[in-house]
mmCIF file of C-alpha atoms in Angstrom:
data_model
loop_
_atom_site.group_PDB
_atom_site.id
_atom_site.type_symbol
_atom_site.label_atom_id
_atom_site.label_comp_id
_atom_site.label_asym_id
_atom_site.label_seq_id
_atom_site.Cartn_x
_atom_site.Cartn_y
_atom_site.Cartn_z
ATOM 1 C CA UNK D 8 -33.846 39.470 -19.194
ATOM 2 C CA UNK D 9 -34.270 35.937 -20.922
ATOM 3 C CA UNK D 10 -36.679 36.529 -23.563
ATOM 4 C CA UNK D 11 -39.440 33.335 -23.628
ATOM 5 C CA UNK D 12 -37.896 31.033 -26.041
ATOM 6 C CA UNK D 13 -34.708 30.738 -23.755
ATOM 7 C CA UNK D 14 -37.131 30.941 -21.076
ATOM 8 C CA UNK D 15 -38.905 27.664 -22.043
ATOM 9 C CA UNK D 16 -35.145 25.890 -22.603
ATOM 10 C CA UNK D 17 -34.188 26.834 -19.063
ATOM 11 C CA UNK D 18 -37.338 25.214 -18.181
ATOM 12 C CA UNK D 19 -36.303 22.224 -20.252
ATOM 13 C CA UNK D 20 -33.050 21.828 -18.576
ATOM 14 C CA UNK D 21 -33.851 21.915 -15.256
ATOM 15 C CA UNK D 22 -36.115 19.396 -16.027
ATOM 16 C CA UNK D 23 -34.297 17.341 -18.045
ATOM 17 C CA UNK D 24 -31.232 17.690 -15.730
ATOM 18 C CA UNK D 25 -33.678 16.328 -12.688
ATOM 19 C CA UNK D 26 -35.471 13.669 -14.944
ATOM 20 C CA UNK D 27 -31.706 12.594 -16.640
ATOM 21 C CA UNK D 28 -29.785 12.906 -12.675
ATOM 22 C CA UNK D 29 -32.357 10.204 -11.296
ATOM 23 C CA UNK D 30 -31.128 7.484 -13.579
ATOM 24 C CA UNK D 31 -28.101 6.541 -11.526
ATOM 25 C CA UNK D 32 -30.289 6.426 -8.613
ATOM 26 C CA UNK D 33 -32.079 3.430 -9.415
ATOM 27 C CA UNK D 34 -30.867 -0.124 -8.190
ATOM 28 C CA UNK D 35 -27.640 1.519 -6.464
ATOM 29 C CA UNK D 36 -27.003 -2.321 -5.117
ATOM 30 C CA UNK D 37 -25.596 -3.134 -8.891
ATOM 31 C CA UNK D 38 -22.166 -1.472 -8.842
ATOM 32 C CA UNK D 39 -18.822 -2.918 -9.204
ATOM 33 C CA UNK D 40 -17.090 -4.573 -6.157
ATOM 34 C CA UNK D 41 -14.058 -6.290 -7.995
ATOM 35 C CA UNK D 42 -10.033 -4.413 -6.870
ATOM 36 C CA UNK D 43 -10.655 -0.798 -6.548
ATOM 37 C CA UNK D 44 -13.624 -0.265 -4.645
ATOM 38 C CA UNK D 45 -12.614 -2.724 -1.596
ATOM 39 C CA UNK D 46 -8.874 -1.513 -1.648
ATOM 40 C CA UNK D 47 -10.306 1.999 -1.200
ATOM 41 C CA UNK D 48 -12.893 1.525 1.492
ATOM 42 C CA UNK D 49 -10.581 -0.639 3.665
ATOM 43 C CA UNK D 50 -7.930 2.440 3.622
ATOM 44 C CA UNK D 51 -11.002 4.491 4.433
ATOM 45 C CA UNK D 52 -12.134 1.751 7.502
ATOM 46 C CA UNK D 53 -8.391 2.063 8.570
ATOM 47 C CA UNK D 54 -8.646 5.449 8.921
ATOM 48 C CA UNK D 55 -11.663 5.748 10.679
ATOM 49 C CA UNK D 56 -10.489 2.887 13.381
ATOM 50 C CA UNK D 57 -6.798 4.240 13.286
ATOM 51 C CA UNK D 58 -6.921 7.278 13.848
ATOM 52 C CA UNK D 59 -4.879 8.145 10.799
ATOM 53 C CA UNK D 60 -4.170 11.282 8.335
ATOM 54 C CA UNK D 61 -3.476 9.587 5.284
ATOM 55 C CA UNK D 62 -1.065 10.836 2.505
ATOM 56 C CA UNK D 63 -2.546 9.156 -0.457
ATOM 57 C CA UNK D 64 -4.535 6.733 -1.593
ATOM 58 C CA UNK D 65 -4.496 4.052 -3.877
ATOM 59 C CA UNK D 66 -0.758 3.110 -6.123
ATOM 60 C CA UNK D 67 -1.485 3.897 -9.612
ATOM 61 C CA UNK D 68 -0.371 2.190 -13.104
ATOM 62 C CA UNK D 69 2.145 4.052 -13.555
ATOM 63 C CA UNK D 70 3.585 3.383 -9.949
ATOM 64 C CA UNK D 71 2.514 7.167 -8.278
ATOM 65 C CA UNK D 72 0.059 7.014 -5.633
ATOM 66 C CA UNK D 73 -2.705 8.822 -5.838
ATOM 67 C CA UNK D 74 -4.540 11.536 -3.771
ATOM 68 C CA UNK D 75 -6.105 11.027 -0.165
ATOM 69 C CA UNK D 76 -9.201 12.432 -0.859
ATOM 70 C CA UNK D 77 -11.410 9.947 -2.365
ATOM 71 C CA UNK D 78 -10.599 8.012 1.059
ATOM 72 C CA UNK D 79 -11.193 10.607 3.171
ATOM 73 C CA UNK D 80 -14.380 11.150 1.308
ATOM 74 C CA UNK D 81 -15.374 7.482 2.007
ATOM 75 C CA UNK D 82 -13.979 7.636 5.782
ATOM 76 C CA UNK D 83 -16.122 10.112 6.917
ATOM 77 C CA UNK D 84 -18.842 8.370 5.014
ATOM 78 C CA UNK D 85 -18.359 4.915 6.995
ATOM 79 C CA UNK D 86 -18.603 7.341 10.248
ATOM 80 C CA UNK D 87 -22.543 7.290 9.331
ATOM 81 C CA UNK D 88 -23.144 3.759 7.750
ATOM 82 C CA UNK D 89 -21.478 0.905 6.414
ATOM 83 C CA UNK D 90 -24.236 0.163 4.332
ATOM 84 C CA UNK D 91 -22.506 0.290 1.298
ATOM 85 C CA UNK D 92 -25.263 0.145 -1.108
ATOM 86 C CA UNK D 93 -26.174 3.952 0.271
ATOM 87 C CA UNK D 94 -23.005 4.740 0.034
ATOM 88 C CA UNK D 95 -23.280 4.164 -3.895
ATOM 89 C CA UNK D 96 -26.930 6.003 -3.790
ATOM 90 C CA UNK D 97 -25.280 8.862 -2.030
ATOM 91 C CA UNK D 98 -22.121 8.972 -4.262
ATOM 92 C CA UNK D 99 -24.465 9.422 -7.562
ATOM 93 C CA UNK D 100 -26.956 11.627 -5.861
ATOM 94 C CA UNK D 101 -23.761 13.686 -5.443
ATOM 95 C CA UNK D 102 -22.578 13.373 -8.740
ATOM 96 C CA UNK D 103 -26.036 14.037 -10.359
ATOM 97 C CA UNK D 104 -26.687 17.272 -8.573
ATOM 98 C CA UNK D 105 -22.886 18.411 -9.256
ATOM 99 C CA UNK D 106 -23.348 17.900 -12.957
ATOM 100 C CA UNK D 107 -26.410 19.445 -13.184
ATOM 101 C CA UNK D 108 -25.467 22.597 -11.319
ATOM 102 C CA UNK D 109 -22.435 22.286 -13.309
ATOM 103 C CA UNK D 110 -24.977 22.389 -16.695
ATOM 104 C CA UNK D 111 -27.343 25.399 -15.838
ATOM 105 C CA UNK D 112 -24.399 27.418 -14.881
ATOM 106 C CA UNK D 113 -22.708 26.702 -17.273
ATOM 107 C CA UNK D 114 -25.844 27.552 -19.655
ATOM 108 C CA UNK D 115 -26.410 30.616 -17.757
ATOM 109 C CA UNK D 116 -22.834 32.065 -18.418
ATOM 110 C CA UNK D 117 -22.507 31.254 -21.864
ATOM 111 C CA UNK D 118 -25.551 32.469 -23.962
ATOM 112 C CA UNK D 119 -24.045 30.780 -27.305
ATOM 113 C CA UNK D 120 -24.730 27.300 -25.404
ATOM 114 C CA UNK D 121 -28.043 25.811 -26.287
ATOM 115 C CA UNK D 122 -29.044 24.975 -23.164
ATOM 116 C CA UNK D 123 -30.760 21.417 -23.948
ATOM 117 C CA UNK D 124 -28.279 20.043 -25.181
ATOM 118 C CA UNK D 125 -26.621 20.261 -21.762
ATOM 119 C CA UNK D 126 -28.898 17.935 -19.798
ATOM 120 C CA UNK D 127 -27.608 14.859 -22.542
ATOM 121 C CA UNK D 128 -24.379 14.906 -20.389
ATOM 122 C CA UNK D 129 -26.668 13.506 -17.780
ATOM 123 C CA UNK D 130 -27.355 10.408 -20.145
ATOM 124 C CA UNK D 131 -23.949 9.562 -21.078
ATOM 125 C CA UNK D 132 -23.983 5.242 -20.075
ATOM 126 C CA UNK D 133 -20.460 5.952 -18.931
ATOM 127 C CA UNK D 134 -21.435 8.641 -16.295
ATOM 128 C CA UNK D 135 -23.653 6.207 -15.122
ATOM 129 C CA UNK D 136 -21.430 3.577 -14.392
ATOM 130 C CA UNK D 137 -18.682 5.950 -13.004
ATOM 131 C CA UNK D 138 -21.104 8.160 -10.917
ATOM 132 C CA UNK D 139 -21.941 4.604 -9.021
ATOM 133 C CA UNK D 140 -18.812 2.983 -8.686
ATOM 134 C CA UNK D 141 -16.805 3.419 -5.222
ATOM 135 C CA UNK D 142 -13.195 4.229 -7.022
ATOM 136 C CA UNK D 143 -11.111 6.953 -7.065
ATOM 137 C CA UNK D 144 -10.303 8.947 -10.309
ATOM 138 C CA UNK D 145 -14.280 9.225 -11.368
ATOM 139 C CA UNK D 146 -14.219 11.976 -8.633
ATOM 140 C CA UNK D 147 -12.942 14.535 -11.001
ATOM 141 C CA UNK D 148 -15.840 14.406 -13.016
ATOM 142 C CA UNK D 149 -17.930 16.461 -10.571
ATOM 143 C CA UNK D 150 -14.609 18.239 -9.148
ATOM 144 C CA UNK D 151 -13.327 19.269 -12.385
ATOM 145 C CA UNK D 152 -17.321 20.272 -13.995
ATOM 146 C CA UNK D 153 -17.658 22.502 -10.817
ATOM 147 C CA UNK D 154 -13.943 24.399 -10.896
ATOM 148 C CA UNK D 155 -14.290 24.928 -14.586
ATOM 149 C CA UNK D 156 -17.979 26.638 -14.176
ATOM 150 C CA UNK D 157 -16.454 28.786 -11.229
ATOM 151 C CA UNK D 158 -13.682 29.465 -13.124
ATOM 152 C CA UNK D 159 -15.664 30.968 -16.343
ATOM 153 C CA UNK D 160 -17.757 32.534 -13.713
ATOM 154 C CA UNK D 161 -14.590 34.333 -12.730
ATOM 155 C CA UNK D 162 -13.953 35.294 -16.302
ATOM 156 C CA UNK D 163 -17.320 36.783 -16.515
ATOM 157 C CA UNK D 164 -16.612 38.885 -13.293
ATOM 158 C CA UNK D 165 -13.089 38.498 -11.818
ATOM 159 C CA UNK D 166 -13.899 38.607 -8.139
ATOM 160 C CA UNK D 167 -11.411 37.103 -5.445
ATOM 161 C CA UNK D 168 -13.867 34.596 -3.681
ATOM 162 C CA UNK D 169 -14.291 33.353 -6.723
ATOM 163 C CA UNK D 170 -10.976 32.578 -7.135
ATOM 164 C CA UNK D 171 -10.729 30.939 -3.300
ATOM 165 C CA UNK D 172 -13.134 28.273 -5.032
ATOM 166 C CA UNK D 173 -11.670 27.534 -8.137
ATOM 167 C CA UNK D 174 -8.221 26.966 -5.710
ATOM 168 C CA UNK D 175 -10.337 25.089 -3.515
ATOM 169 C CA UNK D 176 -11.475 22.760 -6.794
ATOM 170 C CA UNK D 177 -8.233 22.595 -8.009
ATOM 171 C CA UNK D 178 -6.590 21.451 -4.432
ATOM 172 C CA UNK D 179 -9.428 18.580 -4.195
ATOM 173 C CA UNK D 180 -9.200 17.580 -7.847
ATOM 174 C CA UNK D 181 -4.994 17.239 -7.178
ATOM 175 C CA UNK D 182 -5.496 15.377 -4.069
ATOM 176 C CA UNK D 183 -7.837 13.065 -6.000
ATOM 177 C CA UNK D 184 -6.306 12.128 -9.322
ATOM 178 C CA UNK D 185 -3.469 12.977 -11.040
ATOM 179 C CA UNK D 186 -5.108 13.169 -13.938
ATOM 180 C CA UNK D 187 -6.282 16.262 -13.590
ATOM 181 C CA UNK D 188 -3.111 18.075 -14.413
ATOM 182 C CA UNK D 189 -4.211 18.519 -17.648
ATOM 183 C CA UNK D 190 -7.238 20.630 -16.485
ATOM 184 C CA UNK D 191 -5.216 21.904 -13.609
ATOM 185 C CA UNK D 192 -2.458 23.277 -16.193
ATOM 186 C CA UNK D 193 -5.078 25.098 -18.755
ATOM 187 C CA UNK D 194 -6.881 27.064 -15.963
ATOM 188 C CA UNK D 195 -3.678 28.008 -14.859
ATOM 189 C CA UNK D 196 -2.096 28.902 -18.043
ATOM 190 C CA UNK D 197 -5.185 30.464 -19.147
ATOM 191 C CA UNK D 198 -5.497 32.767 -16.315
ATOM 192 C CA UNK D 199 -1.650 33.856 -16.596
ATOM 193 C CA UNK D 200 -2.874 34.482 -19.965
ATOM 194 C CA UNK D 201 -5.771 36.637 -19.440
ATOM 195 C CA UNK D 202 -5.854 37.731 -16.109
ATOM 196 C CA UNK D 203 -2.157 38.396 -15.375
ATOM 197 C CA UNK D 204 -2.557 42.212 -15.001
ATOM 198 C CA UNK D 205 -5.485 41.669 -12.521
ATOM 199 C CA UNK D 206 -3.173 39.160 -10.524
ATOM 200 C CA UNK D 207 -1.132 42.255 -10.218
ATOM 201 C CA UNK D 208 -3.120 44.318 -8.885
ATOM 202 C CA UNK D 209 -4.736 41.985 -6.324
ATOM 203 C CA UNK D 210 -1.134 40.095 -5.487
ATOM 204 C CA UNK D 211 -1.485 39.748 -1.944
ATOM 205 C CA UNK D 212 -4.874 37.813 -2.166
ATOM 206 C CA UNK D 213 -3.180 35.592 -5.197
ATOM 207 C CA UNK D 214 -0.210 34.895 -3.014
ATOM 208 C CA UNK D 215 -2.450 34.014 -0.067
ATOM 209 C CA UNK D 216 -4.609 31.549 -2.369
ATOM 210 C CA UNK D 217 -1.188 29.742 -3.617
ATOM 211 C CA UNK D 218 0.389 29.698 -0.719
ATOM 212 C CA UNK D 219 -2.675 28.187 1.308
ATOM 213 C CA UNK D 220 -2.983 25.534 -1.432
ATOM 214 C CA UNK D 221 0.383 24.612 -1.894
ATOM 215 C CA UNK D 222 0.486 24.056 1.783
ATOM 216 C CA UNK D 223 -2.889 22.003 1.552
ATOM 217 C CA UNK D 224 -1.511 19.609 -0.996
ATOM 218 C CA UNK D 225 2.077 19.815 0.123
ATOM 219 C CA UNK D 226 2.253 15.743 2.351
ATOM 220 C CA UNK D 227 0.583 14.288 -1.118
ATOM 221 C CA UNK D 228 2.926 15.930 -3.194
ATOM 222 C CA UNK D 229 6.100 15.170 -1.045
ATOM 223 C CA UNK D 230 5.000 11.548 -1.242
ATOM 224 C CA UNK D 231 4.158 11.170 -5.121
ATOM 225 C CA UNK D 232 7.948 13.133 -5.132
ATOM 226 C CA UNK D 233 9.444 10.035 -3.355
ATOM 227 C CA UNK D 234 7.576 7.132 -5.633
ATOM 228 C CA UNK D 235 9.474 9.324 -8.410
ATOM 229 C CA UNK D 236 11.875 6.752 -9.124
ATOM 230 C CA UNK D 237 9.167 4.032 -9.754
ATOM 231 C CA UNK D 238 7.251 5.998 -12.641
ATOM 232 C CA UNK D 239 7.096 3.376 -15.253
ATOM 233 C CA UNK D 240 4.955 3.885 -18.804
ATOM 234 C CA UNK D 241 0.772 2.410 -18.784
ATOM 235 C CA UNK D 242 2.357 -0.050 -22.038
ATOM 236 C CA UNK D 243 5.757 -1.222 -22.719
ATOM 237 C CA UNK D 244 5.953 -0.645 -25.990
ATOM 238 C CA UNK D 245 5.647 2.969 -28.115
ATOM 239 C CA UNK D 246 1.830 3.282 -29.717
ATOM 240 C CA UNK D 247 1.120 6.113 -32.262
ATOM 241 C CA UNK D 248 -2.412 5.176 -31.528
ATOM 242 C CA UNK D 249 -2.125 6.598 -28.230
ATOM 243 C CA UNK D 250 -1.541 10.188 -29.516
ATOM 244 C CA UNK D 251 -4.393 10.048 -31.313
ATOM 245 C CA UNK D 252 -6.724 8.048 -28.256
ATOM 246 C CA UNK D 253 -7.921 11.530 -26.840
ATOM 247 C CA UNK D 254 -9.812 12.791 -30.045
ATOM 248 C CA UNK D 255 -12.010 9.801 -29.307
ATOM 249 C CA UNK D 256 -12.757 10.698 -26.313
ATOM 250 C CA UNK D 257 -16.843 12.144 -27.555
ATOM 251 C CA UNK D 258 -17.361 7.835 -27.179
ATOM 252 C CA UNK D 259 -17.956 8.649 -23.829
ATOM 253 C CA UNK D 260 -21.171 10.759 -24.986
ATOM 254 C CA UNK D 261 -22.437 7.401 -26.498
ATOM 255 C CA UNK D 262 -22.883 3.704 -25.932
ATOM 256 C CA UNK D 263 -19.728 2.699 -28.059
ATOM 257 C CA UNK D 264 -17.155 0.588 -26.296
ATOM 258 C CA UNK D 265 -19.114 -0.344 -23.597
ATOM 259 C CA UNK D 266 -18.109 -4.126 -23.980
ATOM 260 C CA UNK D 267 -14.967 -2.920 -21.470
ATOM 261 C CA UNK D 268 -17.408 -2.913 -19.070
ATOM 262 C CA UNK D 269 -20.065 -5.382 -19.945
ATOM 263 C CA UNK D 270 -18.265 -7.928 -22.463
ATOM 264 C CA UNK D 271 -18.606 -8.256 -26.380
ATOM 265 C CA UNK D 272 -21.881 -8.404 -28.014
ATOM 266 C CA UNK D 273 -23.425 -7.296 -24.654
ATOM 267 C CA UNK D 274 -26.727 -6.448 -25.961
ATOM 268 C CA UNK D 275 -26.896 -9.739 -27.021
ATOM 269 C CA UNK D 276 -27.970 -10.303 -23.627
ATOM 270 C CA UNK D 277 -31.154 -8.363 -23.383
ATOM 271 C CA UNK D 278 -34.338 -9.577 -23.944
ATOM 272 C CA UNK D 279 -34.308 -6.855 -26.752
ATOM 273 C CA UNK D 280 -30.667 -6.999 -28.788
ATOM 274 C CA UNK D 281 -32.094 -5.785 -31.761
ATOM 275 C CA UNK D 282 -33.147 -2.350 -29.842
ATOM 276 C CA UNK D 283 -29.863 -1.970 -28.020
ATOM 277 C CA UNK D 284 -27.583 -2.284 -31.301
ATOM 278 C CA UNK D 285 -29.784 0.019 -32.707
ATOM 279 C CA UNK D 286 -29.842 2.426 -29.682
ATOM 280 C CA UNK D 287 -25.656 1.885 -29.812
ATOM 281 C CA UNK D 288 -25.362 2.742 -33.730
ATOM 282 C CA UNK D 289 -27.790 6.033 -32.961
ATOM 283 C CA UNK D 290 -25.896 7.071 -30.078
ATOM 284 C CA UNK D 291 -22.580 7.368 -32.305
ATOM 285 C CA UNK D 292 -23.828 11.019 -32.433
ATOM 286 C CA UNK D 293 -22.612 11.983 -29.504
ATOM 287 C CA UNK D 294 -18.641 11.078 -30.602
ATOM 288 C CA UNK D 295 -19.901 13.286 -33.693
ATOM 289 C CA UNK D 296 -21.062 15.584 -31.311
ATOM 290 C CA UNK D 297 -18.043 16.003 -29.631
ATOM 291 C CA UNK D 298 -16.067 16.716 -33.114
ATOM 292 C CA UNK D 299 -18.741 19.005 -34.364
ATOM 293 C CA UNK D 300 -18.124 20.737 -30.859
ATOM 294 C CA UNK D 301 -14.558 21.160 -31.343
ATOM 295 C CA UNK D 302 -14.729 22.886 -35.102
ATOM 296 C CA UNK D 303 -17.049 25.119 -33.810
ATOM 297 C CA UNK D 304 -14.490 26.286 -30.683
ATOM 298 C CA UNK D 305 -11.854 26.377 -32.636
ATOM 299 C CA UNK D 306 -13.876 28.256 -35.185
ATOM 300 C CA UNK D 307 -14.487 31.381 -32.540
ATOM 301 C CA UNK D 308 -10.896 31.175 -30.890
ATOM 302 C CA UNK D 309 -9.541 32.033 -34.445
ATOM 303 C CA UNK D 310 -12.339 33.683 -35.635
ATOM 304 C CA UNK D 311 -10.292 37.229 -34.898
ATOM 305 C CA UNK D 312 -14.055 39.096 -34.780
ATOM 306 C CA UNK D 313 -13.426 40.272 -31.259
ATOM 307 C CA UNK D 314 -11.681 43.293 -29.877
ATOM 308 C CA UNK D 315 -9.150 42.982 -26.884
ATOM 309 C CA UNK D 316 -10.728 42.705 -23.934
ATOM 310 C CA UNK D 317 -13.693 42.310 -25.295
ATOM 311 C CA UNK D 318 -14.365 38.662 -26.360
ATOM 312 C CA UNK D 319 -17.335 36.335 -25.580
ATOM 313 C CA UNK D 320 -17.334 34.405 -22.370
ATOM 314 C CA UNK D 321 -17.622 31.101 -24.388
ATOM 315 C CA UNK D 322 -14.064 32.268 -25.729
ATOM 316 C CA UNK D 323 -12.374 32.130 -22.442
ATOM 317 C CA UNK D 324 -14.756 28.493 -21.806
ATOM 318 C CA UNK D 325 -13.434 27.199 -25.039
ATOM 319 C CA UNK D 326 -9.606 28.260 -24.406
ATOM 320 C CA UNK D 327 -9.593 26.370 -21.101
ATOM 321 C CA UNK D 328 -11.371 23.421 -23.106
ATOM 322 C CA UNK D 329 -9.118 23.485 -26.051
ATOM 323 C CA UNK D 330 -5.999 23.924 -24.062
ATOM 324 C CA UNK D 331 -6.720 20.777 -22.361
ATOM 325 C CA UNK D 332 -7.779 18.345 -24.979
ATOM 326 C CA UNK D 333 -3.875 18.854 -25.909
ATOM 327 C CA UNK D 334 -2.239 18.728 -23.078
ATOM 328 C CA UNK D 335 -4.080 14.903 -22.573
ATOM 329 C CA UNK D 336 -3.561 14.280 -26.144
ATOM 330 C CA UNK D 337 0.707 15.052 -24.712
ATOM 331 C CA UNK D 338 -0.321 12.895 -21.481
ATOM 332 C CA UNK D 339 -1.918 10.194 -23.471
ATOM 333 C CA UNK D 340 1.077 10.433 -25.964
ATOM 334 C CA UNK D 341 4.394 10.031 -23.519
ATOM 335 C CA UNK D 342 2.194 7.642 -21.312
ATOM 336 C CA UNK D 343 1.050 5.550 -24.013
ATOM 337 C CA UNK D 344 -2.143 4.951 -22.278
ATOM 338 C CA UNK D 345 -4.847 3.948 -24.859
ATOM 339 C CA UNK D 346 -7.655 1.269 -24.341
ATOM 340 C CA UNK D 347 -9.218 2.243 -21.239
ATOM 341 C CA UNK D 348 -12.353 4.960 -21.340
ATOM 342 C CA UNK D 349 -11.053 6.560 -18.205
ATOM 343 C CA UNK D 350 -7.937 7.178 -19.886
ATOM 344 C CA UNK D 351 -9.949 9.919 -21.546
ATOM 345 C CA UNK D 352 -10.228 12.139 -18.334
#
């Protein structure tokens, strides 16, 4: 039972994650419509007046296309309007009640969580602007927030529907982006890690689950397998700052670099500058934030106070966290993607 301090900040979430979630809401008609967003929606019309099963969506940088979903999201969308400014309302009502599930779960699993702090996910500028814009690879944010909470949820209990969803996840988030392999790799490594002996004993239902989801995302991968050959790098030229591009990634927590989205000196164009460049310095905290919260994960993975099979849930939370933030600083690395904030995943 949740004694009534934690009470109260349960209270304070769910509030805050309400209060925080209606902010993309508002004026849904001011969202990008510039090479993306129309290249997406007129696969998605083509669908819906053809007939057609696409494979994949969009051609990436890096010349691999990506994943049909986000179209097929969009195509059974225009079956109900074409009002496109709903569809934008619609995609961050979706987003903000994904997070925020996401958030009290999350602070429900893992007691060591302050649950506050959660809802300031919510207030992140670029969640805003990616929860409302009609694109493609912003779709992992809820898909990836919701198969990582189901997957710690597993850790806390091991249980085999559980696992059906975190497959499910993983097959949408695949079919979406590829850059989710990252994520996709750590909860996999991380549960031939931990759970290996249970996979053992419950082999037929694991053998089911992959061989259902291979099958499910087996016409996108045979056609990223025959763009192969055009795989080309996001620069030209080898950059040591892209290996260390992902370690910066707590900026999207705060207001810094938003001039990719909005030009330099942006708040320059408010009636109040002075506020905004002070509201931009203060929100700094949240890259901070973000470093603070990686000492203090690595500080419990190698804090060697637990006994086997017996270690905190935030342990197995903060494996599958840690685990990642490599493998994209490896991703970041070969590709030499820097720059962009999306490159953060």
């Amino acid at each position: 039972a949740m004694d009534i301090k934690t009470r109260r900040e349960f209270v304070f979430l769910a509030i805050a994650c309400v209060l925080c979630g209606m902010i993309p809401l508002f004026l849904p008609a001011d969202a990008p419509w510039i090479n993306d967003e129309p290249l997406l929606l007129e696969q998605a019309w083509n669908v819906v007046h053809k007939m057609g099963m696409p494979t994949h969506g969009l051609i990436g940088n890096v010349g691999l296309p990506y994943g049909p979903v986000p179209v097929l999201i969009y195509s059974a969308a225009l079956v109900f309007t074409h009002n496109l400014v709903l569809l934008v309302f619609l995609r961050a009502l979706f987003f903000s009640l994904s997070i925020g599930l996401a958030v009290w779960w999350l602070a429900r699993l893992c007691p060591r969580l302050s649950p506050p702090i959660g809802a300031l996910a919510l207030l992140s500028p670029y969640y805003w602007f990616y929860s409302r814009a009609l694109w493609d690879n912003s779709f992992l944010i809820p898909f990836s927030a919701l198969t990582l909470v189901v997957y710690v949820s597993f850790c806390r209990m091991q249980a085999v529907w559980k696992l059906w969803l975190v497959a499910l996840g993983m097959v949408l988030m695949l079919q979406t982006h590829l850059m989710c392999l990252p994520l996709l790799a750590a909860i996999v490594g991380h549960f031939l890690w931990q759970y290996i002996s249970w996979a053992v004993k419950h082999s037929g239902h694991c053998v089911v689950i992959v061989l259902v989801a291979s099958l499910a995302c087996l016409p996108y991968v045979a056609d990223v397998a025959h763009h192969l050959g055009d795989i080309r790098a996001v620069a030209a030229d080898w950059n040591a700052a892209s290996w260390f591009f992902t370690l910066l990634g707590g900026r999207t927590f705060s207001a810094i670099g938003l001039d990719y989205f909005f030009g330099e000196n942006w708040q320059t164009h408010s009636q109040l500058p002075v506020l905004l460049w002070i509201l931009t310095g203060v929100s700094a905290l949240g890259l901070l934030a973000f470093w603070v919260g990686l000492r203090e994960a690595w500080s419990l993975l190698t804090g060697n106070k637990h006994k086997p099979g017996d270690k905190p849930l935030e342990f197995q939370l903060f494996s599958v966290v840690l685990l990642t933030l490599v493998l994209q600083v490896f991703v970041n690395g070969v590709s030499r993607a820097t720059g962009h904030p999306h490159y953060y995943n």
